[in-house]
PDB file of C-alpha atoms in Angstrom:
ATOM      1  CA  MET B   1       7.860   4.050   7.778  1.00  0.00           C
ATOM      2  CA  SER B   2       4.600   4.544   6.118  1.00  0.00           C
ATOM      3  CA  ASN B   3       3.907   4.245   2.427  1.00  0.00           C
ATOM      4  CA  THR B   4       0.941   5.842   0.752  1.00  0.00           C
ATOM      5  CA  HIS B   5      -0.154   4.622  -2.694  1.00  0.00           C
ATOM      6  CA  HIS B   6      -0.917   7.265  -5.289  1.00  0.00           C
ATOM      7  CA  VAL B   7      -2.483   6.414  -8.611  1.00  0.00           C
ATOM      8  CA  ARG B   8      -2.817   8.363 -11.828  1.00  0.00           C
ATOM      9  CA  GLY B   9      -4.649   6.430 -14.480  1.00  0.00           C
ATOM     10  CA  SER B  10      -3.221   2.916 -14.340  1.00  0.00           C
ATOM     11  CA  SER B  11       0.189   3.888 -12.933  1.00  0.00           C
ATOM     12  CA  VAL B  12       1.126   3.621  -9.280  1.00  0.00           C
ATOM     13  CA  TYR B  13       3.826   5.328  -7.276  1.00  0.00           C
ATOM     14  CA  TRP B  14       4.884   5.428  -3.620  1.00  0.00           C
ATOM     15  CA  ARG B  15       5.579   8.195  -1.175  1.00  0.00           C
ATOM     16  CA  ARG B  16       8.409   6.972   0.967  1.00  0.00           C
ATOM     17  CA  GLY B  17       9.099   8.105   4.505  1.00  0.00           C
ATOM     18  CA  GLU B  18      12.500   8.541   6.043  1.00  0.00           C
ATOM     19  CA  ARG B  19      14.635   5.422   6.014  1.00  0.00           C
ATOM     20  CA  THR B  20      16.085   4.126   9.271  1.00  0.00           C
ATOM     21  CA  ARG B  21      19.886   4.324   9.358  1.00  0.00           C
ATOM     22  CA  ARG B  22      21.384   0.858   9.648  1.00  0.00           C
ATOM     23  CA  SER B  23      24.187   0.009  12.048  1.00  0.00           C
ATOM     24  CA  SER B  24      27.707  -0.207  10.626  1.00  0.00           C
ATOM     25  CA  ARG B  25      28.516  -3.188  12.868  1.00  0.00           C
ATOM     26  CA  PRO B  26      28.860  -6.592  11.149  1.00  0.00           C
ATOM     27  CA  SER B  27      25.581  -8.424  10.908  1.00  0.00           C
ATOM     28  CA  PRO B  28      25.002 -11.446  13.208  1.00  0.00           C
ATOM     29  CA  ARG B  29      25.020 -13.683  10.116  1.00  0.00           C
ATOM     30  CA  LEU B  30      28.461 -12.395   9.053  1.00  0.00           C
ATOM     31  CA  ALA B  31      29.778 -12.771  12.592  1.00  0.00           C
ATOM     32  CA  ARG B  32      28.574 -16.381  12.695  1.00  0.00           C
ATOM     33  CA  LEU B  33      30.264 -16.999   9.334  1.00  0.00           C
ATOM     34  CA  TYR B  34      33.597 -15.741  10.674  1.00  0.00           C
ATOM     35  CA  GLY B  35      33.261 -17.988  13.718  1.00  0.00           C
ATOM     36  CA  GLN B  36      32.384 -21.065  11.691  1.00  0.00           C
ATOM     37  CA  LEU B  37      35.271 -20.503   9.268  1.00  0.00           C
ATOM     38  CA  THR B  38      37.700 -20.068  12.153  1.00  0.00           C
ATOM     39  CA  VAL B  39      36.577 -23.319  13.786  1.00  0.00           C
ATOM     40  CA  ALA B  40      36.750 -25.162  10.458  1.00  0.00           C
ATOM     41  CA  PHE B  41      40.250 -23.839   9.809  1.00  0.00           C
ATOM     42  CA  LEU B  42      41.523 -24.896  13.247  1.00  0.00           C
ATOM     43  CA  VAL B  43      40.029 -28.374  12.906  1.00  0.00           C
ATOM     44  CA  ALA B  44      41.537 -28.786   9.449  1.00  0.00           C
ATOM     45  CA  ALA B  45      44.902 -27.517  10.674  1.00  0.00           C
ATOM     46  CA  SER B  46      44.935 -30.022  13.522  1.00  0.00           C
ATOM     47  CA  ALA B  47      44.026 -32.859  11.177  1.00  0.00           C
ATOM     48  CA  ALA B  48      46.627 -31.822   8.645  1.00  0.00           C
ATOM     49  CA  ALA B  49      49.322 -31.555  11.292  1.00  0.00           C
ATOM     50  CA  LEU B  50      48.442 -34.999  12.609  1.00  0.00           C
ATOM     51  CA  PHE B  51      48.572 -36.658   9.223  1.00  0.00           C
ATOM     52  CA  ARG B  52      51.157 -34.314   7.699  1.00  0.00           C
ATOM     53  CA  GLU B  53      48.758 -33.456   4.881  1.00  0.00           C
ATOM     54  CA  TRP B  54      50.079 -29.949   4.373  1.00  0.00           C
ATOM     55  CA  ARG B  55      48.519 -29.672   0.956  1.00  0.00           C
ATOM     56  CA  LEU B  56      45.097 -30.156   2.573  1.00  0.00           C
ATOM     57  CA  LEU B  57      45.927 -27.406   5.067  1.00  0.00           C
ATOM     58  CA  ALA B  58      46.921 -25.059   2.274  1.00  0.00           C
ATOM     59  CA  GLY B  59      43.737 -25.794   0.342  1.00  0.00           C
ATOM     60  CA  VAL B  60      41.482 -25.258   3.338  1.00  0.00           C
ATOM     61  CA  GLY B  61      43.311 -22.071   4.253  1.00  0.00           C
ATOM     62  CA  ALA B  62      42.982 -20.691   0.759  1.00  0.00           C
ATOM     63  CA  LEU B  63      39.274 -21.526   0.667  1.00  0.00           C
ATOM     64  CA  ALA B  64      38.617 -19.941   4.067  1.00  0.00           C
ATOM     65  CA  GLY B  65      40.609 -16.855   3.157  1.00  0.00           C
ATOM     66  CA  ALA B  66      38.813 -16.412  -0.141  1.00  0.00           C
ATOM     67  CA  THR B  67      35.416 -16.771   1.551  1.00  0.00           C
ATOM     68  CA  ILE B  68      36.279 -14.139   4.163  1.00  0.00           C
ATOM     69  CA  VAL B  69      37.584 -11.758   1.495  1.00  0.00           C
ATOM     70  CA  LEU B  70      34.390 -12.173  -0.507  1.00  0.00           C
ATOM     71  CA  ALA B  71      32.191 -11.612   2.558  1.00  0.00           C
ATOM     72  CA  VAL B  72      34.126  -8.538   3.665  1.00  0.00           C
ATOM     73  CA  GLY B  73      34.208  -7.245   0.096  1.00  0.00           C
ATOM     74  CA  ALA B  74      30.454  -7.583  -0.313  1.00  0.00           C
ATOM     75  CA  SER B  75      29.889  -5.769   2.980  1.00  0.00           C
ATOM     76  CA  SER B  76      32.283  -2.999   1.908  1.00  0.00           C
ATOM     77  CA  ILE B  77      30.536  -2.639  -1.452  1.00  0.00           C
ATOM     78  CA  ARG B  78      27.167  -2.317   0.272  1.00  0.00           C
ATOM     79  CA  ARG B  79      28.506   0.337   2.665  1.00  0.00           C
ATOM     80  CA  THR B  80      30.109   2.257  -0.212  1.00  0.00           C
ATOM     81  CA  LEU B  81      26.917   2.137  -2.242  1.00  0.00           C
ATOM     82  CA  ARG B  82      24.863   3.369   0.726  1.00  0.00           C
ATOM     83  CA  ARG B  83      27.288   6.253   1.333  1.00  0.00           C
ATOM     84  CA  GLY B  84      27.182   7.180  -2.342  1.00  0.00           C
ATOM     85  CA  LEU B  85      23.388   7.157  -2.420  1.00  0.00           C
ATOM     86  CA  GLN B  86      23.214   9.279   0.737  1.00  0.00           C
ATOM     87  CA  SER B  87      25.683  11.884  -0.550  1.00  0.00           C
ATOM     88  CA  GLU B  88      24.391  12.121  -4.128  1.00  0.00           C
ATOM     89  CA  PRO B  89      20.628  12.825  -4.320  1.00  0.00           C
ATOM     90  CA  ALA B  90      20.621  12.559  -8.115  1.00  0.00           C
ATOM     91  CA  LEU B  91      22.298   9.148  -7.976  1.00  0.00           C
ATOM     92  CA  ARG B  92      19.875   8.021  -5.283  1.00  0.00           C
ATOM     93  CA  ALA B  93      16.900   9.096  -7.375  1.00  0.00           C
ATOM     94  CA  ALA B  94      18.225   7.122 -10.342  1.00  0.00           C
ATOM     95  CA  VAL B  95      19.279   3.965  -8.481  1.00  0.00           C
ATOM     96  CA  GLU B  96      16.691   3.508  -5.720  1.00  0.00           C
ATOM     97  CA  PRO B  97      13.788   2.581  -8.031  1.00  0.00           C
ATOM     98  CA  ALA B  98      15.837  -0.357  -9.306  1.00  0.00           C
ATOM     99  CA  LEU B  99      16.703  -1.479  -5.762  1.00  0.00           C
ATOM    100  CA  GLU B 100      13.162  -1.306  -4.390  1.00  0.00           C
ATOM    101  CA  PRO B 101      10.434  -3.864  -5.176  1.00  0.00           C
ATOM    102  CA  ALA B 102       7.925  -2.596  -7.703  1.00  0.00           C
ATOM    103  CA  PRO B 103       4.601  -1.520  -6.165  1.00  0.00           C
ATOM    104  CA  GLU B 104       1.620  -3.728  -6.749  1.00  0.00           C
ATOM    105  CA  PRO B 105      -0.464  -2.558  -9.718  1.00  0.00           C
ATOM    106  CA  LEU B 106      -3.787  -1.133  -8.618  1.00  0.00           C
ATOM    107  CA  GLU B 107      -5.683  -3.626 -10.777  1.00  0.00           C
ATOM    108  CA  LEU B 108      -4.391  -6.501  -8.615  1.00  0.00           C
ATOM    109  CA  ALA B 109      -6.585  -5.265  -5.771  1.00  0.00           C
ATOM    110  CA  LEU B 110      -9.456  -6.838  -7.708  1.00  0.00           C
ATOM    111  CA  ALA B 111      -8.012 -10.284  -6.997  1.00  0.00           C
ATOM    112  CA  SER B 112     -10.296 -10.509  -3.924  1.00  0.00           C
ATOM    113  CA  PRO B 113     -13.751 -10.865  -5.453  1.00  0.00           C
ATOM    114  CA  SER B 114     -15.826 -11.854  -2.435  1.00  0.00           C
ATOM    115  CA  LEU B 115     -17.007 -10.091   0.702  1.00  0.00           C
ATOM    116  CA  VAL B 116     -15.218 -12.733   2.754  1.00  0.00           C
ATOM    117  CA  ASP B 117     -11.941 -11.596   1.205  1.00  0.00           C
ATOM    118  CA  VAL B 118     -12.840  -7.940   1.725  1.00  0.00           C
ATOM    119  CA  ASP B 119     -13.499  -8.622   5.412  1.00  0.00           C
ATOM    120  CA  LEU B 120      -9.878  -9.767   5.705  1.00  0.00           C
ATOM    121  CA  MET B 121      -8.550  -6.487   4.293  1.00  0.00           C
ATOM    122  CA  ASP B 122      -7.291  -3.641   6.432  1.00  0.00           C
ATOM    123  CA  GLY B 123      -8.427  -0.080   5.845  1.00  0.00           C
ATOM    124  CA  THR B 124      -5.705   0.756   3.330  1.00  0.00           C
ATOM    125  CA  GLU B 125      -6.347  -2.407   1.336  1.00  0.00           C
ATOM    126  CA  PHE B 126     -10.055  -1.624   1.209  1.00  0.00           C
ATOM    127  CA  GLU B 127      -9.303   1.874  -0.092  1.00  0.00           C
ATOM    128  CA  ARG B 128      -7.145   0.346  -2.829  1.00  0.00           C
ATOM    129  CA  HIS B 129      -9.929  -2.095  -3.631  1.00  0.00           C
ATOM    130  CA  VAL B 130     -12.440   0.727  -4.021  1.00  0.00           C
ATOM    131  CA  GLY B 131      -9.959   2.646  -6.184  1.00  0.00           C
ATOM    132  CA  ALA B 132      -9.494  -0.427  -8.371  1.00  0.00           C
ATOM    133  CA  LEU B 133     -13.251  -0.748  -8.814  1.00  0.00           C
ATOM    134  CA  CYS B 134     -13.403   2.884  -9.939  1.00  0.00           C
ATOM    135  CA  LEU B 135     -10.581   2.236 -12.390  1.00  0.00           C
ATOM    136  CA  ARG B 136     -12.372  -0.845 -13.704  1.00  0.00           C
ATOM    137  CA  ASP B 137     -15.481   1.244 -14.348  1.00  0.00           C
ATOM    138  CA  GLY B 138     -13.701   3.741 -16.571  1.00  0.00           C
ATOM    139  CA  CYS B 139     -12.705   6.421 -14.062  1.00  0.00           C
ATOM    140  CA  ASN B 140      -9.560   8.423 -14.731  1.00  0.00           C
ATOM    141  CA  GLU B 141      -6.999  10.074 -12.440  1.00  0.00           C
ATOM    142  CA  VAL B 142      -7.762   7.643  -9.622  1.00  0.00           C
ATOM    143  CA  ARG B 143      -5.894   8.580  -6.441  1.00  0.00           C
ATOM    144  CA  ILE B 144      -5.646   6.742  -3.135  1.00  0.00           C
ATOM    145  CA  ASP B 145      -5.027   9.374  -0.468  1.00  0.00           C
ATOM    146  CA  GLY B 146      -6.406   7.688   2.641  1.00  0.00           C
ATOM    147  CA  GLY B 147      -4.803   8.200   6.024  1.00  0.00           C
ATOM    148  CA  ALA B 148      -4.442  10.880   8.648  1.00  0.00           C
ATOM    149  CA  GLY B 149      -5.076  14.304   7.190  1.00  0.00           C
ATOM    150  CA  ASP B 150      -7.034  13.138   4.144  1.00  0.00           C
ATOM    151  CA  LEU B 151     -10.104  15.117   5.333  1.00  0.00           C
ATOM    152  CA  GLY B 152     -12.463  12.390   4.198  1.00  0.00           C
ATOM    153  CA  ALA B 153     -11.071  11.952   0.681  1.00  0.00           C
ATOM    154  CA  ASP B 154      -9.776   8.376   0.775  1.00  0.00           C
ATOM    155  CA  VAL B 155     -10.238   7.960  -2.982  1.00  0.00           C
ATOM    156  CA  THR B 156     -10.674  10.620  -5.645  1.00  0.00           C
ATOM    157  CA  ALA B 157     -11.355  10.007  -9.326  1.00  0.00           C
ATOM    158  CA  CYS B 158     -12.692  11.592 -12.467  1.00  0.00           C
ATOM    159  CA  LEU B 159     -15.900   9.840 -13.533  1.00  0.00           C
ATOM    160  CA  PRO B 160     -16.395   8.867 -17.197  1.00  0.00           C
ATOM    161  CA  ASP B 161     -18.671  11.913 -17.600  1.00  0.00           C
ATOM    162  CA  GLY B 162     -15.919  14.213 -16.302  1.00  0.00           C
ATOM    163  CA  ARG B 163     -17.268  14.893 -12.810  1.00  0.00           C
ATOM    164  CA  LEU B 164     -15.048  14.752  -9.741  1.00  0.00           C
ATOM    165  CA  LEU B 165     -15.818  11.791  -7.478  1.00  0.00           C
ATOM    166  CA  VAL B 166     -14.732  11.900  -3.823  1.00  0.00           C
ATOM    167  CA  VAL B 167     -15.046   8.672  -1.831  1.00  0.00           C
ATOM    168  CA  GLN B 168     -14.900   8.055   1.910  1.00  0.00           C
ATOM    169  CA  CYS B 169     -14.141   4.403   2.769  1.00  0.00           C
ATOM    170  CA  LYS B 170     -14.901   2.648   6.056  1.00  0.00           C
ATOM    171  CA  ARG B 171     -13.843  -0.953   6.471  1.00  0.00           C
ATOM    172  CA  HIS B 172     -15.915  -2.141   9.431  1.00  0.00           C
ATOM    173  CA  ALA B 173     -16.993  -5.524  10.709  1.00  0.00           C
ATOM    174  CA  PRO B 174     -20.402  -6.475   9.259  1.00  0.00           C
ATOM    175  CA  ASP B 175     -22.156  -5.819  12.570  1.00  0.00           C
ATOM    176  CA  ARG B 176     -20.592  -2.391  13.145  1.00  0.00           C
ATOM    177  CA  GLY B 177     -22.587   0.316  11.409  1.00  0.00           C
ATOM    178  CA  VAL B 178     -21.406   3.690  10.145  1.00  0.00           C
ATOM    179  CA  GLY B 179     -23.056   6.314  12.319  1.00  0.00           C
ATOM    180  CA  SER B 180     -24.152   9.896  11.905  1.00  0.00           C
ATOM    181  CA  PRO B 181     -20.884  11.417  13.251  1.00  0.00           C
ATOM    182  CA  ASP B 182     -18.865   9.806  10.439  1.00  0.00           C
ATOM    183  CA  MET B 183     -21.408  10.993   7.891  1.00  0.00           C
ATOM    184  CA  GLN B 184     -21.363  14.515   9.343  1.00  0.00           C
ATOM    185  CA  ARG B 185     -17.592  14.728   8.972  1.00  0.00           C
ATOM    186  CA  PHE B 186     -17.783  13.598   5.359  1.00  0.00           C
ATOM    187  CA  VAL B 187     -20.578  16.060   4.577  1.00  0.00           C
ATOM    188  CA  GLY B 188     -18.413  18.824   6.039  1.00  0.00           C
ATOM    189  CA  THR B 189     -15.461  18.143   3.718  1.00  0.00           C
ATOM    190  CA  ALA B 190     -16.608  16.360   0.548  1.00  0.00           C
ATOM    191  CA  ARG B 191     -17.972  19.428  -1.234  1.00  0.00           C
ATOM    192  CA  PRO B 192     -16.806  22.408   0.889  1.00  0.00           C
ATOM    193  CA  VAL B 193     -13.154  21.246   0.999  1.00  0.00           C
ATOM    194  CA  HIS B 194     -12.694  18.875  -1.942  1.00  0.00           C
ATOM    195  CA  ALA B 195     -15.218  20.452  -4.346  1.00  0.00           C
ATOM    196  CA  ALA B 196     -16.750  17.054  -5.108  1.00  0.00           C
ATOM    197  CA  ASP B 197     -19.302  16.853  -7.894  1.00  0.00           C
ATOM    198  CA  VAL B 198     -20.288  13.437  -6.542  1.00  0.00           C
ATOM    199  CA  ALA B 199     -19.708  12.472  -2.894  1.00  0.00           C
ATOM    200  CA  LEU B 200     -19.796   8.738  -2.188  1.00  0.00           C
ATOM    201  CA  PHE B 201     -19.495   6.897   1.133  1.00  0.00           C
ATOM    202  CA  ALA B 202     -18.587   3.191   0.857  1.00  0.00           C
ATOM    203  CA  THR B 203     -18.478   0.696   3.716  1.00  0.00           C
ATOM    204  CA  THR B 204     -18.155  -3.034   4.270  1.00  0.00           C
ATOM    205  CA  SER B 205     -20.987  -2.905   6.818  1.00  0.00           C
ATOM    206  CA  HIS B 206     -24.172  -0.798   6.965  1.00  0.00           C
ATOM    207  CA  PHE B 207     -25.315   2.723   7.783  1.00  0.00           C
ATOM    208  CA  THR B 208     -27.424   3.646  10.788  1.00  0.00           C
ATOM    209  CA  ASP B 209     -30.788   5.305  10.146  1.00  0.00           C
ATOM    210  CA  PRO B 210     -29.548   8.759  11.273  1.00  0.00           C
ATOM    211  CA  ALA B 211     -26.549   8.420   8.934  1.00  0.00           C
ATOM    212  CA  LEU B 212     -28.811   7.477   6.015  1.00  0.00           C
ATOM    213  CA  GLU B 213     -31.165  10.378   6.694  1.00  0.00           C
ATOM    214  CA  LEU B 214     -28.256  12.808   6.691  1.00  0.00           C
ATOM    215  CA  ALA B 215     -26.843  11.252   3.510  1.00  0.00           C
ATOM    216  CA  VAL B 216     -30.141  11.692   1.663  1.00  0.00           C
ATOM    217  CA  SER B 217     -30.554  15.259   2.886  1.00  0.00           C
ATOM    218  CA  GLN B 218     -27.063  16.151   1.610  1.00  0.00           C
ATOM    219  CA  ALA B 219     -27.149  14.070  -1.608  1.00  0.00           C
ATOM    220  CA  ILE B 220     -24.397  11.703  -0.472  1.00  0.00           C
ATOM    221  CA  VAL B 221     -24.317   8.436  -2.435  1.00  0.00           C
ATOM    222  CA  VAL B 222     -24.012   5.501  -0.021  1.00  0.00           C
ATOM    223  CA  ILE B 223     -22.712   2.011  -0.767  1.00  0.00           C
ATOM    224  CA  ASP B 224     -23.382  -0.460   2.021  1.00  0.00           C
ATOM    225  CA  ARG B 225     -22.404  -4.130   2.212  1.00  0.00           C
ATOM    226  CA  VAL B 226     -25.216  -5.292  -0.086  1.00  0.00           C
ATOM    227  CA  LEU B 227     -24.527  -2.669  -2.739  1.00  0.00           C
ATOM    228  CA  LEU B 228     -20.777  -3.229  -2.395  1.00  0.00           C
ATOM    229  CA  ALA B 229     -21.295  -6.874  -3.370  1.00  0.00           C
ATOM    230  CA  GLN B 230     -23.224  -5.754  -6.456  1.00  0.00           C
ATOM    231  CA  TRP B 231     -20.496  -3.269  -7.347  1.00  0.00           C
ATOM    232  CA  MET B 232     -17.844  -5.954  -7.024  1.00  0.00           C
ATOM    233  CA  ASP B 233     -20.022  -8.306  -9.094  1.00  0.00           C
ATOM    234  CA  GLY B 234     -19.940  -5.910 -12.045  1.00  0.00           C
ATOM    235  CA  THR B 235     -22.501  -3.142 -11.527  1.00  0.00           C
ATOM    236  CA  PRO B 236     -20.611   0.000 -12.648  1.00  0.00           C
ATOM    237  CA  VAL B 237     -20.186   2.875 -10.250  1.00  0.00           C
ATOM    238  CA  ASP B 238     -21.834   5.374 -12.605  1.00  0.00           C
ATOM    239  CA  ALA B 239     -24.987   3.211 -12.614  1.00  0.00           C
ATOM    240  CA  ILE B 240     -24.985   3.177  -8.801  1.00  0.00           C
ATOM    241  CA  ILE B 241     -24.567   6.950  -8.766  1.00  0.00           C
ATOM    242  CA  ALA B 242     -27.329   7.459 -11.354  1.00  0.00           C
ATOM    243  CA  ALA B 243     -29.793   5.411  -9.291  1.00  0.00           C
ATOM    244  CA  ALA B 244     -28.954   7.375  -6.143  1.00  0.00           C
ATOM    245  CA  GLU B 245     -29.285  10.703  -7.958  1.00  0.00           C
ATOM    246  CA  ALA B 246     -32.712   9.649  -9.252  1.00  0.00           C
ATOM    247  CA  ASP B 247     -33.751   9.028  -5.645  1.00  0.00           C
ATOM    248  CA  PHE B 248     -32.360  12.418  -4.621  1.00  0.00           C
ATOM    249  CA  ALA B 249     -34.372  14.086  -7.382  1.00  0.00           C
ATOM    250  CA  ALA B 250     -37.525  12.302  -6.242  1.00  0.00           C
ATOM    251  CA  GLU B 251     -36.878  13.601  -2.729  1.00  0.00           C
ATOM    252  CA  GLY B 252     -36.217  17.090  -4.037  1.00  0.00           C
ATOM    253  CA  ARG B 253     -32.550  16.901  -3.071  1.00  0.00           C
ATOM    254  CA  ALA B 254     -29.637  18.076  -5.165  1.00  0.00           C
ATOM    255  CA  PRO B 255     -25.918  18.439  -4.474  1.00  0.00           C
ATOM    256  CA  ALA B 256     -25.185  21.701  -2.673  1.00  0.00           C
TER     257      ALA B 256
END
């Protein structure tokens, strides 16, 4: 089951996949409990018979019986609740949020402040980290849409000046550069498909020379490992974008 984080402003919600149907057979833990209680009861019965302590036998029997009733009752309640949630969509929609753990707030992605920590992230965590940086810098409507079918828009946000920012994220090892093919794919979707006002490509590594040349020619803002560290250290994303756009203007480039 895959979960994709979606963010609007500072709120986070999940898209849940289909849940796997659980077996109706008793769990191994419950089966072990039955076995242990049975053994304990037989041992106590033998001891009570030997010493004619029938009151002890009655007490042990009552305790074992009550424990089994409670265990079976809890299992029955869980099964009944599951059946009710499956048969009543409205009830499921109301109850499931209380049963599921709350998603991690997007701001908590900023708890990894160093590149060493970022190198330990997977691709989804890096996308969340980039989204959190955008949120920190005053962006609105931040969305994390990375995954298959995102067409290069791992993160989208509305910049403080109102422009639409589309971000492609690549979490690579420091020695693995982002090549021209990846840049070509992003160029082909950032503005034609997503209507980006600002297209930004962020990576934990570096860009090859052909990728950089293509980025400049198409006015794609690039954030490599060095610039990522500066961004994480407090340089706001709109300042990074402004510097890149000044370079584009000097080169006679402008967003298509």
